[in-house]
Amino acid sequence: MITLTAENFAEQVLESDKPVLVDFWAEWCPPCRMIAPVLDEIDAEYGDRVTIAKINSDDHPEISARYGVLGLPTLNLYKDGEVVRQIVGAKPKRLLLAELEGHI
């Protein structure tokens, strides 16, 4: 799993040659902590087809604002530099994978 910052966001996400699922999270957010192990599992199982990354919204509010992140956790799936799917809230792995189907 990649940790994103304002400095590496464009290179790691927008310029990536494979889809990137970005987890917008914060330390104070209990659902963010709940979804973290699910994202670790998806990374382990699907890491050859999708990059999993996370960015702390409190540390980088300008990026959260740029991509319309209003609630946490928000998962944005980027493909060819564009958001192709936005998922708000923690979901079980099965439902999360269903929402990502066709993109990864």
mmCIF file with all atom_site columns, C-alpha atoms in Angstrom:
data_model
loop_
_atom_site.group_PDB
_atom_site.id
_atom_site.type_symbol
_atom_site.label_atom_id
_atom_site.label_alt_id
_atom_site.label_comp_id
_atom_site.label_asym_id
_atom_site.label_entity_id
_atom_site.label_seq_id
_atom_site.pdbx_PDB_ins_code
_atom_site.Cartn_x
_atom_site.Cartn_y
_atom_site.Cartn_z
_atom_site.occupancy
_atom_site.B_iso_or_equiv
_atom_site.pdbx_formal_charge
_atom_site.auth_seq_id
_atom_site.auth_comp_id
_atom_site.auth_asym_id
_atom_site.auth_atom_id
_atom_site.pdbx_PDB_model_num
ATOM 1   C CA . MET A 1 1   ? 0.000   0.000   0.000   1.00 0.00 ? 1   MET A CA 1
ATOM 2   C CA . ILE A 1 2   ? 1.324   3.407   -0.985  1.00 0.00 ? 2   ILE A CA 1
ATOM 3   C CA . THR A 1 3   ? 1.129   6.460   1.280   1.00 0.00 ? 3   THR A CA 1
ATOM 4   C CA . LEU A 1 4   ? 0.318   9.536   -0.757  1.00 0.00 ? 4   LEU A CA 1
ATOM 5   C CA . THR A 1 5   ? 1.282   13.162  -0.231  1.00 0.00 ? 5   THR A CA 1
ATOM 6   C CA . ALA A 1 6   ? 0.770   16.354  -2.214  1.00 0.00 ? 6   ALA A CA 1
ATOM 7   C CA . GLU A 1 7   ? 4.261   15.809  -3.616  1.00 0.00 ? 7   GLU A CA 1
ATOM 8   C CA . ASN A 1 8   ? 3.708   12.295  -5.020  1.00 0.00 ? 8   ASN A CA 1
ATOM 9   C CA . PHE A 1 9   ? -0.056  12.285  -5.771  1.00 0.00 ? 9   PHE A CA 1
ATOM 10  C CA . ALA A 1 10  ? 0.226   13.165  -9.469  1.00 0.00 ? 10  ALA A CA 1
ATOM 11  C CA . GLU A 1 11  ? 3.009   10.672  -10.151 1.00 0.00 ? 11  GLU A CA 1
ATOM 12  C CA . GLN A 1 12  ? 1.565   7.775   -8.137  1.00 0.00 ? 12  GLN A CA 1
ATOM 13  C CA . VAL A 1 13  ? -2.115  8.262   -9.037  1.00 0.00 ? 13  VAL A CA 1
ATOM 14  C CA . LEU A 1 14  ? -2.726  10.441  -12.066 1.00 0.00 ? 14  LEU A CA 1
ATOM 15  C CA . GLU A 1 15  ? 0.201   9.114   -14.105 1.00 0.00 ? 15  GLU A CA 1
ATOM 16  C CA . SER A 1 16  ? -0.187  5.452   -13.109 1.00 0.00 ? 16  SER A CA 1
ATOM 17  C CA . ASP A 1 17  ? -0.508  2.883   -15.882 1.00 0.00 ? 17  ASP A CA 1
ATOM 18  C CA . LYS A 1 18  ? -2.927  0.786   -13.804 1.00 0.00 ? 18  LYS A CA 1
ATOM 19  C CA . PRO A 1 19  ? -6.020  1.717   -11.773 1.00 0.00 ? 19  PRO A CA 1
ATOM 20  C CA . VAL A 1 20  ? -5.368  3.259   -8.354  1.00 0.00 ? 20  VAL A CA 1
ATOM 21  C CA . LEU A 1 21  ? -7.821  3.000   -5.454  1.00 0.00 ? 21  LEU A CA 1
ATOM 22  C CA . VAL A 1 22  ? -7.177  5.940   -3.135  1.00 0.00 ? 22  VAL A CA 1
ATOM 23  C CA . ASP A 1 23  ? -8.407  5.795   0.457   1.00 0.00 ? 23  ASP A CA 1
ATOM 24  C CA . PHE A 1 24  ? -9.055  9.299   1.814   1.00 0.00 ? 24  PHE A CA 1
ATOM 25  C CA . TRP A 1 25  ? -8.890  8.848   5.603   1.00 0.00 ? 25  TRP A CA 1
ATOM 26  C CA . ALA A 1 26  ? -8.142  10.584  8.918   1.00 0.00 ? 26  ALA A CA 1
ATOM 27  C CA . GLU A 1 27  ? -6.756  9.472   12.288  1.00 0.00 ? 27  GLU A CA 1
ATOM 28  C CA . TRP A 1 28  ? -9.958  10.403  14.148  1.00 0.00 ? 28  TRP A CA 1
ATOM 29  C CA . CYS A 1 29  ? -12.244 8.380   11.820  1.00 0.00 ? 29  CYS A CA 1
ATOM 30  C CA . PRO A 1 30  ? -13.340 4.973   13.245  1.00 0.00 ? 30  PRO A CA 1
ATOM 31  C CA . PRO A 1 31  ? -14.798 3.712   9.919   1.00 0.00 ? 31  PRO A CA 1
ATOM 32  C CA . CYS A 1 32  ? -11.432 4.530   8.305   1.00 0.00 ? 32  CYS A CA 1
ATOM 33  C CA . ARG A 1 33  ? -9.748  2.154   10.748  1.00 0.00 ? 33  ARG A CA 1
ATOM 34  C CA . MET A 1 34  ? -12.423 -0.473  10.042  1.00 0.00 ? 34  MET A CA 1
ATOM 35  C CA . ILE A 1 35  ? -11.825 -0.464  6.291   1.00 0.00 ? 35  ILE A CA 1
ATOM 36  C CA . ALA A 1 36  ? -8.007  -0.523  6.498   1.00 0.00 ? 36  ALA A CA 1
ATOM 37  C CA . PRO A 1 37  ? -7.707  -4.342  6.892   1.00 0.00 ? 37  PRO A CA 1
ATOM 38  C CA . VAL A 1 38  ? -10.143 -4.839  4.000   1.00 0.00 ? 38  VAL A CA 1
ATOM 39  C CA . LEU A 1 39  ? -7.954  -2.666  1.783   1.00 0.00 ? 39  LEU A CA 1
ATOM 40  C CA . ASP A 1 40  ? -4.893  -4.648  2.900   1.00 0.00 ? 40  ASP A CA 1
ATOM 41  C CA . GLU A 1 41  ? -6.648  -7.855  1.779   1.00 0.00 ? 41  GLU A CA 1
ATOM 42  C CA . ILE A 1 42  ? -7.610  -6.360  -1.578  1.00 0.00 ? 42  ILE A CA 1
ATOM 43  C CA . ASP A 1 43  ? -4.032  -5.153  -2.020  1.00 0.00 ? 43  ASP A CA 1
ATOM 44  C CA . ALA A 1 44  ? -2.699  -8.658  -1.323  1.00 0.00 ? 44  ALA A CA 1
ATOM 45  C CA . GLU A 1 45  ? -5.185  -10.346 -3.675  1.00 0.00 ? 45  GLU A CA 1
ATOM 46  C CA . TYR A 1 46  ? -5.504  -7.825  -6.511  1.00 0.00 ? 46  TYR A CA 1
ATOM 47  C CA . GLY A 1 47  ? -2.227  -5.884  -6.272  1.00 0.00 ? 47  GLY A CA 1
ATOM 48  C CA . ASP A 1 48  ? -1.209  -6.996  -9.752  1.00 0.00 ? 48  ASP A CA 1
ATOM 49  C CA . ARG A 1 49  ? -4.306  -5.278  -11.228 1.00 0.00 ? 49  ARG A CA 1
ATOM 50  C CA . VAL A 1 50  ? -4.873  -2.273  -8.959  1.00 0.00 ? 50  VAL A CA 1
ATOM 51  C CA . THR A 1 51  ? -2.676  -0.110  -6.761  1.00 0.00 ? 51  THR A CA 1
ATOM 52  C CA . ILE A 1 52  ? -4.042  0.624   -3.288  1.00 0.00 ? 52  ILE A CA 1
ATOM 53  C CA . ALA A 1 53  ? -3.009  3.964   -1.835  1.00 0.00 ? 53  ALA A CA 1
ATOM 54  C CA . LYS A 1 54  ? -4.026  6.134   1.091   1.00 0.00 ? 54  LYS A CA 1
ATOM 55  C CA . ILE A 1 55  ? -3.904  9.833   1.812   1.00 0.00 ? 55  ILE A CA 1
ATOM 56  C CA . ASN A 1 56  ? -4.581  11.565  5.111   1.00 0.00 ? 56  ASN A CA 1
ATOM 57  C CA . SER A 1 57  ? -7.313  14.127  4.405   1.00 0.00 ? 57  SER A CA 1
ATOM 58  C CA . ASP A 1 58  ? -6.382  16.233  7.423   1.00 0.00 ? 58  ASP A CA 1
ATOM 59  C CA . ASP A 1 59  ? -2.803  16.559  6.180   1.00 0.00 ? 59  ASP A CA 1
ATOM 60  C CA . HIS A 1 60  ? -3.814  17.237  2.554   1.00 0.00 ? 60  HIS A CA 1
ATOM 61  C CA . PRO A 1 61  ? -7.206  19.026  2.549   1.00 0.00 ? 61  PRO A CA 1
ATOM 62  C CA . GLU A 1 62  ? -6.512  20.635  -0.830  1.00 0.00 ? 62  GLU A CA 1
ATOM 63  C CA . ILE A 1 63  ? -6.436  17.228  -2.544  1.00 0.00 ? 63  ILE A CA 1
ATOM 64  C CA . SER A 1 64  ? -9.598  16.111  -0.745  1.00 0.00 ? 64  SER A CA 1
ATOM 65  C CA . ALA A 1 65  ? -11.363 19.308  -1.861  1.00 0.00 ? 65  ALA A CA 1
ATOM 66  C CA . ARG A 1 66  ? -10.117 18.972  -5.454  1.00 0.00 ? 66  ARG A CA 1
ATOM 67  C CA . TYR A 1 67  ? -11.711 15.517  -5.750  1.00 0.00 ? 67  TYR A CA 1
ATOM 68  C CA . GLY A 1 68  ? -14.981 16.232  -3.949  1.00 0.00 ? 68  GLY A CA 1
ATOM 69  C CA . VAL A 1 69  ? -14.261 14.283  -0.794  1.00 0.00 ? 69  VAL A CA 1
ATOM 70  C CA . LEU A 1 70  ? -16.904 15.359  1.729   1.00 0.00 ? 70  LEU A CA 1
ATOM 71  C CA . GLY A 1 71  ? -17.055 12.339  4.067   1.00 0.00 ? 71  GLY A CA 1
ATOM 72  C CA . LEU A 1 72  ? -14.564 9.809   5.341   1.00 0.00 ? 72  LEU A CA 1
ATOM 73  C CA . PRO A 1 73  ? -13.604 7.270   4.401   1.00 0.00 ? 73  PRO A CA 1
ATOM 74  C CA . THR A 1 74  ? -13.962 7.998   0.695   1.00 0.00 ? 74  THR A CA 1
ATOM 75  C CA . LEU A 1 75  ? -12.445 5.643   -1.844  1.00 0.00 ? 75  LEU A CA 1
ATOM 76  C CA . ASN A 1 76  ? -11.770 7.102   -5.286  1.00 0.00 ? 76  ASN A CA 1
ATOM 77  C CA . LEU A 1 77  ? -10.812 4.789   -8.112  1.00 0.00 ? 77  LEU A CA 1
ATOM 78  C CA . TYR A 1 78  ? -8.606  6.557   -10.657 1.00 0.00 ? 78  TYR A CA 1
ATOM 79  C CA . LYS A 1 79  ? -8.074  5.231   -14.153 1.00 0.00 ? 79  LYS A CA 1
ATOM 80  C CA . ASP A 1 80  ? -5.995  7.145   -16.700 1.00 0.00 ? 80  ASP A CA 1
ATOM 81  C CA . GLY A 1 81  ? -5.867  10.106  -14.315 1.00 0.00 ? 81  GLY A CA 1
ATOM 82  C CA . GLU A 1 82  ? -9.650  10.398  -13.904 1.00 0.00 ? 82  GLU A CA 1
ATOM 83  C CA . VAL A 1 83  ? -12.001 9.369   -11.090 1.00 0.00 ? 83  VAL A CA 1
ATOM 84  C CA . VAL A 1 84  ? -14.124 6.525   -12.479 1.00 0.00 ? 84  VAL A CA 1
ATOM 85  C CA . ARG A 1 85  ? -15.756 5.472   -9.203  1.00 0.00 ? 85  ARG A CA 1
ATOM 86  C CA . GLN A 1 86  ? -16.288 7.081   -5.798  1.00 0.00 ? 86  GLN A CA 1
ATOM 87  C CA . ILE A 1 87  ? -17.329 5.021   -2.781  1.00 0.00 ? 87  ILE A CA 1
ATOM 88  C CA . VAL A 1 88  ? -18.195 6.770   0.481   1.00 0.00 ? 88  VAL A CA 1
ATOM 89  C CA . GLY A 1 89  ? -18.179 4.921   3.798   1.00 0.00 ? 89  GLY A CA 1
ATOM 90  C CA . ALA A 1 90  ? -16.773 1.648   5.035   1.00 0.00 ? 90  ALA A CA 1
ATOM 91  C CA . LYS A 1 91  ? -18.115 -1.456  3.324   1.00 0.00 ? 91  LYS A CA 1
ATOM 92  C CA . PRO A 1 92  ? -17.445 -5.172  3.671   1.00 0.00 ? 92  PRO A CA 1
ATOM 93  C CA . LYS A 1 93  ? -14.935 -6.612  1.221   1.00 0.00 ? 93  LYS A CA 1
ATOM 94  C CA . ARG A 1 94  ? -17.608 -8.385  -0.838  1.00 0.00 ? 94  ARG A CA 1
ATOM 95  C CA . LEU A 1 95  ? -19.579 -5.171  -1.429  1.00 0.00 ? 95  LEU A CA 1
ATOM 96  C CA . LEU A 1 96  ? -16.465 -3.136  -2.108  1.00 0.00 ? 96  LEU A CA 1
ATOM 97  C CA . LEU A 1 97  ? -15.273 -5.609  -4.741  1.00 0.00 ? 97  LEU A CA 1
ATOM 98  C CA . ALA A 1 98  ? -18.744 -5.594  -6.323  1.00 0.00 ? 98  ALA A CA 1
ATOM 99  C CA . GLU A 1 99  ? -18.554 -1.805  -6.685  1.00 0.00 ? 99  GLU A CA 1
ATOM 100 C CA . LEU A 1 100 ? -15.094 -2.068  -8.261  1.00 0.00 ? 100 LEU A CA 1
ATOM 101 C CA . GLU A 1 101 ? -16.108 -4.833  -10.677 1.00 0.00 ? 101 GLU A CA 1
ATOM 102 C CA . GLY A 1 102 ? -15.433 -3.938  -14.269 1.00 0.00 ? 102 GLY A CA 1
ATOM 103 C CA . HIS A 1 103 ? -12.733 -1.465  -13.310 1.00 0.00 ? 103 HIS A CA 1
ATOM 104 C CA . ILE A 1 104 ? -10.041 -3.775  -11.896 1.00 0.00 ? 104 ILE A CA 1
#
